[in-house]
PDB file of C-alpha atoms in Angstrom:
ATOM      1  CA  MET R   1      -3.440  11.348 -13.362  1.00  0.00           C
ATOM      2  CA  PRO R   2      -0.697  14.103 -13.779  1.00  0.00           C
ATOM      3  CA  ASN R   3       1.344  14.090 -10.868  1.00  0.00           C
ATOM      4  CA  GLU R   4       2.580  17.939  -9.652  1.00  0.00           C
ATOM      5  CA  ALA R   5       5.670  18.755 -11.246  1.00  0.00           C
ATOM      6  CA  ASP R   6       7.192  20.523  -7.966  1.00  0.00           C
ATOM      7  CA  ARG R   7       8.126  17.378  -6.473  1.00  0.00           C
ATOM      8  CA  PRO R   8       8.760  13.534  -6.991  1.00  0.00           C
ATOM      9  CA  ARG R   9       5.851  11.733  -5.331  1.00  0.00           C
ATOM     10  CA  ARG R  10       7.564   9.604  -2.264  1.00  0.00           C
ATOM     11  CA  LEU R  11       7.144   6.112  -1.819  1.00  0.00           C
ATOM     12  CA  THR R  12       8.439   4.222   1.593  1.00  0.00           C
ATOM     13  CA  VAL R  13       8.488   0.192   1.073  1.00  0.00           C
ATOM     14  CA  GLU R  14       7.848  -1.575   4.471  1.00  0.00           C
ATOM     15  CA  ARG R  15       9.265  -4.569   5.260  1.00  0.00           C
ATOM     16  CA  ASN R  16       6.827  -7.442   5.661  1.00  0.00           C
ATOM     17  CA  GLY R  17       3.983  -4.719   4.848  1.00  0.00           C
ATOM     18  CA  PRO R  18       2.646  -2.245   3.000  1.00  0.00           C
ATOM     19  CA  VAL R  19       3.693   0.637   0.518  1.00  0.00           C
ATOM     20  CA  LEU R  20       3.336   4.269   2.015  1.00  0.00           C
ATOM     21  CA  VAL R  21       2.316   6.404  -0.740  1.00  0.00           C
ATOM     22  CA  GLU R  22       2.266  10.337  -0.109  1.00  0.00           C
ATOM     23  CA  GLY R  23      -0.912  11.033  -1.269  1.00  0.00           C
ATOM     24  CA  PRO R  24      -3.445  11.612  -3.112  1.00  0.00           C
ATOM     25  CA  VAL R  25      -3.490   8.623  -5.110  1.00  0.00           C
ATOM     26  CA  GLU R  26      -4.739   6.866  -7.882  1.00  0.00           C
ATOM     27  CA  ILE R  27      -4.345   2.668  -8.342  1.00  0.00           C
ATOM     28  CA  VAL R  28      -5.782   1.085 -11.551  1.00  0.00           C
ATOM     29  CA  ARG R  29      -6.520  -2.278 -10.642  1.00  0.00           C
ATOM     30  CA  GLU R  30      -6.410  -5.495 -12.733  1.00  0.00           C
ATOM     31  CA  ASP R  31     -10.100  -5.256 -14.623  1.00  0.00           C
ATOM     32  CA  GLY R  32      -9.374  -1.203 -15.171  1.00  0.00           C
ATOM     33  CA  THR R  33     -11.433   0.112 -12.503  1.00  0.00           C
ATOM     34  CA  ILE R  34      -9.468   3.018 -10.354  1.00  0.00           C
ATOM     35  CA  ALA R  35      -9.300   3.517  -6.751  1.00  0.00           C
ATOM     36  CA  THR R  36      -8.681   6.981  -5.287  1.00  0.00           C
ATOM     37  CA  SER R  37      -7.736   8.157  -2.007  1.00  0.00           C
ATOM     38  CA  ASP R  38      -7.002  11.778  -1.175  1.00  0.00           C
ATOM     39  CA  ARG R  39      -5.403  11.226   2.182  1.00  0.00           C
ATOM     40  CA  PHE R  40      -1.588  12.968   2.787  1.00  0.00           C
ATOM     41  CA  VAL R  41      -0.524   9.139   2.946  1.00  0.00           C
ATOM     42  CA  VAL R  42      -1.919   5.846   1.933  1.00  0.00           C
ATOM     43  CA  ALA R  43      -0.987   2.543   2.719  1.00  0.00           C
ATOM     44  CA  VAL R  44      -1.018  -0.056  -0.483  1.00  0.00           C
ATOM     45  CA  CYS R  45      -1.474  -3.853   0.545  1.00  0.00           C
ATOM     46  CA  THR R  46       1.516  -6.044  -0.888  1.00  0.00           C
ATOM     47  CA  CYS R  47       0.413  -9.179   0.623  1.00  0.00           C
ATOM     48  CA  ARG R  48      -3.227  -8.796  -0.903  1.00  0.00           C
ATOM     49  CA  ARG R  49      -4.550 -10.298   2.615  1.00  0.00           C
ATOM     50  CA  SER R  50      -6.497  -6.983   2.619  1.00  0.00           C
ATOM     51  CA  ARG R  51     -10.139  -6.877   3.308  1.00  0.00           C
ATOM     52  CA  MET R  52     -10.522  -3.678   1.727  1.00  0.00           C
ATOM     53  CA  TYR R  53      -7.500  -4.137  -1.093  1.00  0.00           C
ATOM     54  CA  PRO R  54      -5.445  -2.217  -2.706  1.00  0.00           C
ATOM     55  CA  TRP R  55      -5.419  -0.725   0.476  1.00  0.00           C
ATOM     56  CA  CYS R  56      -3.844  -2.285   3.537  1.00  0.00           C
ATOM     57  CA  ASP R  57      -5.699  -2.920   6.732  1.00  0.00           C
ATOM     58  CA  THR R  58      -3.426  -4.429   8.299  1.00  0.00           C
ATOM     59  CA  SER R  59      -4.401  -8.253   7.721  1.00  0.00           C
ATOM     60  CA  HIS R  60      -0.350  -8.960   7.122  1.00  0.00           C
ATOM     61  CA  ARG R  61      -0.057  -8.489  10.886  1.00  0.00           C
ATOM     62  CA  ARG R  62      -1.865 -11.655  11.817  1.00  0.00           C
ATOM     63  CA  HIS R  63       0.402 -13.731   9.545  1.00  0.00           C
ATOM     64  CA  THR R  64       3.512 -13.113  11.091  1.00  0.00           C
ATOM     65  CA  LYS R  65       6.399 -15.569  10.527  1.00  0.00           C
ATOM     66  CA  PRO R  66       7.728 -17.373  13.874  1.00  0.00           C
ATOM     67  CA  PRO R  67      11.304 -15.858  15.180  1.00  0.00           C
ATOM     68  CA  GLY R  68      14.160 -16.998  13.270  1.00  0.00           C
ATOM     69  CA  ALA R  69      12.365 -17.595  10.221  1.00  0.00           C
ATOM     70  CA  ALA R  70      13.860 -16.597   7.564  1.00  0.00           C
ATOM     71  CA  PRO R  71      12.336 -13.455   5.489  1.00  0.00           C
ATOM     72  CA  PRO R  72      11.323 -13.162   1.761  1.00  0.00           C
ATOM     73  CA  ASP R  73      13.183 -12.619  -0.791  1.00  0.00           C
TER      74      ASP R  73
END
């Protein structure tokens, strides 16, 4: 998938959440299949709890740590 040369692709890392990617995007999965989205911003799951993996469905919100817990490394 070629990127447009006129600007870099922007990724935003959300603490304890998804990676937001300016779209459109293609993600190559471990098995070689390709997931595509033509949305202007895509939330990519980093916790692997999503039922729509590799896309984020906010499942990470249901598994938050109690207040005062140490953040992940």
